[in-house]
CSV table of C-alpha atoms in Angstrom, one decimal:
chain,number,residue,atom,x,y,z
A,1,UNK,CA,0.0,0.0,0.0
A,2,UNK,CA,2.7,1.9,1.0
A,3,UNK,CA,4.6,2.0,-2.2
A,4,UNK,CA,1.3,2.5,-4.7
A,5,UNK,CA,1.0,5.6,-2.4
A,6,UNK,CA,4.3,7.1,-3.2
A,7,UNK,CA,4.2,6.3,-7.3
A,8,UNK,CA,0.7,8.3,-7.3
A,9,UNK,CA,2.6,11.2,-5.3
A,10,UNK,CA,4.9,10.9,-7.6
A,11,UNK,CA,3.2,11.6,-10.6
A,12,UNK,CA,2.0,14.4,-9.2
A,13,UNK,CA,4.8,17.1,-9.8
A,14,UNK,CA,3.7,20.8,-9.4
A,15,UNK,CA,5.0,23.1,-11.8
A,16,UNK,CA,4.2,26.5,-13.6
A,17,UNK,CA,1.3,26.8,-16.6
A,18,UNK,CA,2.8,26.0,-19.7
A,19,UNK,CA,0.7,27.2,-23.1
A,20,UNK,CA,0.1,23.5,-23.7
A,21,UNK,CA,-1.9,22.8,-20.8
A,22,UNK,CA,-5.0,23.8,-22.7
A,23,UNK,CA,-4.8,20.2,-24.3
A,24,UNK,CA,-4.3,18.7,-20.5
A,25,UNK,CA,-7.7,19.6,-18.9
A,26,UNK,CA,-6.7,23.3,-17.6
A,27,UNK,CA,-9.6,24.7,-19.0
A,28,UNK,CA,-12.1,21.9,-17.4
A,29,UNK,CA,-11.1,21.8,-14.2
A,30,UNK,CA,-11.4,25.8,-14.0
A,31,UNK,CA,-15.1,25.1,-15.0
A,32,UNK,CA,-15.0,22.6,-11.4
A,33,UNK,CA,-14.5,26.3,-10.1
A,34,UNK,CA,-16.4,28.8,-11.9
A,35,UNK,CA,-17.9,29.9,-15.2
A,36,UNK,CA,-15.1,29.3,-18.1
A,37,UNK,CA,-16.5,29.1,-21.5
A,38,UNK,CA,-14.8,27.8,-24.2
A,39,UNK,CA,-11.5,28.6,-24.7
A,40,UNK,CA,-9.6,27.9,-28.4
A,41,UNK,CA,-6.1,27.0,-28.7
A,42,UNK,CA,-5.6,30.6,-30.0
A,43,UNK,CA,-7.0,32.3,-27.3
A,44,UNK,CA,-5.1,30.4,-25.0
A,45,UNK,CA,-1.8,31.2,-26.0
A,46,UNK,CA,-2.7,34.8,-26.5
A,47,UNK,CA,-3.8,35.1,-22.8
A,48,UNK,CA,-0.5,33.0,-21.8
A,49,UNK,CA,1.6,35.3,-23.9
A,50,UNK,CA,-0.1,38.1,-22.1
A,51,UNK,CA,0.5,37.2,-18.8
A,52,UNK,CA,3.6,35.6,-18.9
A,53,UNK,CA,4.5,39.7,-20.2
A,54,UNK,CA,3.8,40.2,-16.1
A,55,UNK,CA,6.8,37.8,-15.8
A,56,UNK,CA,7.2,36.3,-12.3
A,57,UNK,CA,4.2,39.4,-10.4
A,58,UNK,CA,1.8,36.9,-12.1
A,59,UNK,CA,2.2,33.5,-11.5
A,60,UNK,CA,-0.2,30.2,-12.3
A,61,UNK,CA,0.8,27.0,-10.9
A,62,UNK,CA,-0.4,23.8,-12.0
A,63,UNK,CA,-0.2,19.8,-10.3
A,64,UNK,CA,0.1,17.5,-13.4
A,65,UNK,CA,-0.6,13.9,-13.5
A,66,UNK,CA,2.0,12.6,-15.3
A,67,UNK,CA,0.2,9.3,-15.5
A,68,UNK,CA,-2.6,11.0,-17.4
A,69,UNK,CA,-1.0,13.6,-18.6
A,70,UNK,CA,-3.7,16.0,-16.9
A,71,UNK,CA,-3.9,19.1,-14.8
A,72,UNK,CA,-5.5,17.9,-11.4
A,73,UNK,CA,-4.7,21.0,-9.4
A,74,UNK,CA,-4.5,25.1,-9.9
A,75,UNK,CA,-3.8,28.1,-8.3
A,76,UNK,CA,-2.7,31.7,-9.5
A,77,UNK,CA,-0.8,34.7,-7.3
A,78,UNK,CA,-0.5,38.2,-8.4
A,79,UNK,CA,1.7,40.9,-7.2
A,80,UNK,CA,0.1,44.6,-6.5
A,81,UNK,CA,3.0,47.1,-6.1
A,82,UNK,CA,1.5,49.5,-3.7
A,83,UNK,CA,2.8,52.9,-1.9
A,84,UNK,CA,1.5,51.4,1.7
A,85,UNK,CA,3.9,49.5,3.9
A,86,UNK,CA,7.1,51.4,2.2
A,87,UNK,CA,5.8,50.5,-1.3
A,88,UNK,CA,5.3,47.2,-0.2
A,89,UNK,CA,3.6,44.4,-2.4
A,90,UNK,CA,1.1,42.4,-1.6
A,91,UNK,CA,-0.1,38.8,-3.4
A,92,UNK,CA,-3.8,38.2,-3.9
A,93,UNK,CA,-4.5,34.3,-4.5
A,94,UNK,CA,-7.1,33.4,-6.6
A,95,UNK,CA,-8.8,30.4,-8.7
A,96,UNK,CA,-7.5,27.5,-6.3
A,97,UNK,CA,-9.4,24.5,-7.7
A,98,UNK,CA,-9.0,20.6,-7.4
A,99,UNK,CA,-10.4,18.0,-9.7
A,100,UNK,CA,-13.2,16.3,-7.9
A,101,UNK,CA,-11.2,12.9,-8.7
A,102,UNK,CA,-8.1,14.1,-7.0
A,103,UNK,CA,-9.4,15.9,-3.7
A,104,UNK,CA,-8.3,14.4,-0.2
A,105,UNK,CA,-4.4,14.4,-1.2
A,106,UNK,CA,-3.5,17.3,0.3
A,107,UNK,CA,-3.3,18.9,-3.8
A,108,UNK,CA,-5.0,22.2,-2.7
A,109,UNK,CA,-3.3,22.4,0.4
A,110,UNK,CA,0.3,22.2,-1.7
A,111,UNK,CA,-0.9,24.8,-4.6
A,112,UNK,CA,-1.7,27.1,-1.6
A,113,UNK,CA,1.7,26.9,0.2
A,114,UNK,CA,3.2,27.1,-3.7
A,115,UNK,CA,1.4,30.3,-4.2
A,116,UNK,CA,2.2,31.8,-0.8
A,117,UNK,CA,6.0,31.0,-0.8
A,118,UNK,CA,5.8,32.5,-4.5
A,119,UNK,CA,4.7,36.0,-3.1
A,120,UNK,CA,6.8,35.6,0.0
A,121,UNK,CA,10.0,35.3,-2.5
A,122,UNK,CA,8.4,38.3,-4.2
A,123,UNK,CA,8.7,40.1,-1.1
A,124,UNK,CA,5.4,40.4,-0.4
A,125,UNK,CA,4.4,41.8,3.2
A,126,UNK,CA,1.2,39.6,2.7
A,127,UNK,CA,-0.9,37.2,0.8
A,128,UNK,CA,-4.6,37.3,0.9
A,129,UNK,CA,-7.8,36.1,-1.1
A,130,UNK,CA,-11.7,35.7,-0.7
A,131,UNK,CA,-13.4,32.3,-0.2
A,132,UNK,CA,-16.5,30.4,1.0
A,133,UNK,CA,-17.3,30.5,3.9
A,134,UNK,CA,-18.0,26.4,3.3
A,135,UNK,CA,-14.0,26.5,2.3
A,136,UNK,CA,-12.6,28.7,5.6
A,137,UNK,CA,-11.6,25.9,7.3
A,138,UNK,CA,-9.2,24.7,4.5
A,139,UNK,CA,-7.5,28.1,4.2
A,140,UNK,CA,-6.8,27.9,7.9
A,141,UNK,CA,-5.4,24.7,8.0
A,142,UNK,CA,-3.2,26.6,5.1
A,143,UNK,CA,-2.4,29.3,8.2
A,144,UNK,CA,-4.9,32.0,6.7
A,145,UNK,CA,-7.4,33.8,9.2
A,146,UNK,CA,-10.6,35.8,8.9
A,147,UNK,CA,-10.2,39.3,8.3
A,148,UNK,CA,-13.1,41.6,7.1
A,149,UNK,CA,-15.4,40.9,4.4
A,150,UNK,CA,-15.5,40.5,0.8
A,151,UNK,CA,-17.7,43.0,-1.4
A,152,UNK,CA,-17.5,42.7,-4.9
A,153,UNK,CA,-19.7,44.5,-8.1
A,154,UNK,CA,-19.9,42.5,-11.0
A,155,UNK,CA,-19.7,44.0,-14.7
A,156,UNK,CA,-21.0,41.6,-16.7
């Protein structure tokens, strides 16, 4: 049991979004998540080519099933330079999301510390983002705590 345990872990390898992950599920499992239409190859790599412009203050991370060749796991951090805190920075997480197949293996848990020690290396002062209220306890087992509330005004 022991050893079937540590070939699944490791075929799990977490790594940066690459423009080909559109044909490895990334698209899908961000539907798990949220809306997410549609997205065609060439939209994809425009919008890769854009962000990867932000270099490292934008960062997507992926977990890839090497056995499957799909993306099980994401996460995204960005950097906002700000004139607070001695023009410190601060990372905002965003559109964590495990496949459905792959949750209870600690995947979300290891995008979150990914993301975190990303904006840490930034220099961040802090890293924050909004969730459930049904998902709280996860992002405190990740060391996050309440603060405040969310508000938000949609545009479309």
């Amino acid at each position: 049991m022991m050893q079937s345990e540590n070939s699944v872990e490791d075929s799990l390898h977490i790594r940066k979004l690459e423009v080909t992950d559109n044909e490895k599920g990334f698209i899908e499992l961000l539907r798990q998540l949220t809306v997410c239409d549609s997205v065609s190859d060439e939209k994809f790599k425009e919008r890769f080519e854009e962000i990867a412009k932000y270099g490292d203050d934008h960062c997507i991370c992926v977990i890839e099933d090497v056995r499957s060749g799909k993306i099980v796991a994401t996460g995204s951090v960005f950097i906002e330079k700000k004139f607070v805190r001695n023009c410190g920075k601060a990372g905002h997480i965003e559109d964590v999301v495990v496949d459905s197949s792959a949750r209870g293996m600690q995947l979300g848990k290891r995008i979150v510390e990914y993301l975190a020690d990303h904006a840490h290396s930034m220099g961040c002062y802090k890293v924050i983002l909004d969730c459930t209220e049904e998902n709280r306890p996860f992002y405190e087992k990740c060391g996050f705590k309440k603060k405040e509330i969310q508000m938000v005004k949609y545009f479309v």
